[in-house]
Amino acid sequence: MPTETATPTSTTAPPSREPLGEIPDFIQKLVEQAPPLSQERYQRIAVILQGGRPRG
């Protein structure tokens, strides 16, 4: 029996750092619900939360 502790693929424990370009579900829902003018801001926030730099 392997003694490795595999990380569970549970949605309650997301990876500490998601790849840029993949937006977390809760942010994606906010973006979809936001008015068109606000979508860009939500997407920038998503990038910042993931440790990236907003474009522009």
PDB file of C-alpha atoms in Angstrom:
ATOM      1  CA  MET A   1       0.000   0.000   0.000  1.00  0.00           C
ATOM      2  CA  PRO A   2       1.437   3.382  -0.993  1.00  0.00           C
ATOM      3  CA  THR A   3       2.100   5.725   1.901  1.00  0.00           C
ATOM      4  CA  GLU A   4       1.829   8.884  -0.205  1.00  0.00           C
ATOM      5  CA  THR A   5      -0.831  11.329   0.902  1.00  0.00           C
ATOM      6  CA  ALA A   6      -2.545  12.307  -2.299  1.00  0.00           C
ATOM      7  CA  THR A   7      -4.328  15.643  -2.281  1.00  0.00           C
ATOM      8  CA  PRO A   8      -8.081  15.097  -2.502  1.00  0.00           C
ATOM      9  CA  THR A   9      -9.786  16.380  -5.618  1.00  0.00           C
ATOM     10  CA  SER A  10     -12.444  18.063  -3.518  1.00  0.00           C
ATOM     11  CA  THR A  11     -13.935  21.388  -4.550  1.00  0.00           C
ATOM     12  CA  THR A  12     -13.803  22.527  -0.931  1.00  0.00           C
ATOM     13  CA  ALA A  13      -9.996  22.437  -0.971  1.00  0.00           C
ATOM     14  CA  PRO A  14      -8.789  24.144  -4.149  1.00  0.00           C
ATOM     15  CA  PRO A  15      -5.069  24.181  -4.965  1.00  0.00           C
ATOM     16  CA  SER A  16      -3.180  27.023  -3.336  1.00  0.00           C
ATOM     17  CA  ARG A  17      -2.369  28.465  -6.752  1.00  0.00           C
ATOM     18  CA  GLU A  18      -4.535  27.948  -9.801  1.00  0.00           C
ATOM     19  CA  PRO A  19      -3.076  28.406 -13.260  1.00  0.00           C
ATOM     20  CA  LEU A  20      -3.629  31.857 -14.711  1.00  0.00           C
ATOM     21  CA  GLY A  21      -6.398  31.825 -17.259  1.00  0.00           C
ATOM     22  CA  GLU A  22      -8.531  29.582 -15.058  1.00  0.00           C
ATOM     23  CA  ILE A  23     -10.908  31.714 -13.044  1.00  0.00           C
ATOM     24  CA  PRO A  24     -12.347  30.247  -9.820  1.00  0.00           C
ATOM     25  CA  ASP A  25     -16.035  29.375 -10.002  1.00  0.00           C
ATOM     26  CA  PHE A  26     -17.178  31.968  -7.482  1.00  0.00           C
ATOM     27  CA  ILE A  27     -15.412  34.754  -9.371  1.00  0.00           C
ATOM     28  CA  GLN A  28     -16.723  33.452 -12.686  1.00  0.00           C
ATOM     29  CA  LYS A  29     -20.249  33.640 -11.280  1.00  0.00           C
ATOM     30  CA  LEU A  30     -19.653  37.210 -10.142  1.00  0.00           C
ATOM     31  CA  VAL A  31     -18.394  38.113 -13.594  1.00  0.00           C
ATOM     32  CA  GLU A  32     -21.453  36.570 -15.228  1.00  0.00           C
ATOM     33  CA  GLN A  33     -23.806  38.434 -12.904  1.00  0.00           C
ATOM     34  CA  ALA A  34     -21.975  41.732 -13.187  1.00  0.00           C
ATOM     35  CA  PRO A  35     -23.007  44.491 -15.585  1.00  0.00           C
ATOM     36  CA  PRO A  36     -20.877  44.544 -18.767  1.00  0.00           C
ATOM     37  CA  LEU A  37     -18.870  47.564 -17.594  1.00  0.00           C
ATOM     38  CA  SER A  38     -17.869  45.750 -14.399  1.00  0.00           C
ATOM     39  CA  GLN A  39     -16.766  42.459 -15.966  1.00  0.00           C
ATOM     40  CA  GLU A  40     -13.301  43.767 -16.764  1.00  0.00           C
ATOM     41  CA  ARG A  41     -12.818  44.810 -13.148  1.00  0.00           C
ATOM     42  CA  TYR A  42     -13.873  41.401 -11.849  1.00  0.00           C
ATOM     43  CA  GLN A  43     -11.477  39.711 -14.253  1.00  0.00           C
ATOM     44  CA  ARG A  44      -8.636  41.951 -13.050  1.00  0.00           C
ATOM     45  CA  ILE A  45      -9.492  41.079  -9.459  1.00  0.00           C
ATOM     46  CA  ALA A  46      -9.422  37.396 -10.391  1.00  0.00           C
ATOM     47  CA  VAL A  47      -5.931  37.766 -11.838  1.00  0.00           C
ATOM     48  CA  ILE A  48      -4.714  39.667  -8.787  1.00  0.00           C
ATOM     49  CA  LEU A  49      -6.176  37.090  -6.397  1.00  0.00           C
ATOM     50  CA  GLN A  50      -4.316  34.382  -8.287  1.00  0.00           C
ATOM     51  CA  GLY A  51      -1.033  36.204  -7.841  1.00  0.00           C
ATOM     52  CA  GLY A  52      -0.777  37.528 -11.368  1.00  0.00           C
ATOM     53  CA  ARG A  53      -0.545  41.026 -12.737  1.00  0.00           C
ATOM     54  CA  PRO A  54      -3.539  42.697 -14.403  1.00  0.00           C
ATOM     55  CA  ARG A  55      -2.993  43.500 -18.058  1.00  0.00           C
ATOM     56  CA  GLY A  56      -2.836  47.189 -18.793  1.00  0.00           C
TER      57      GLY A  56
END
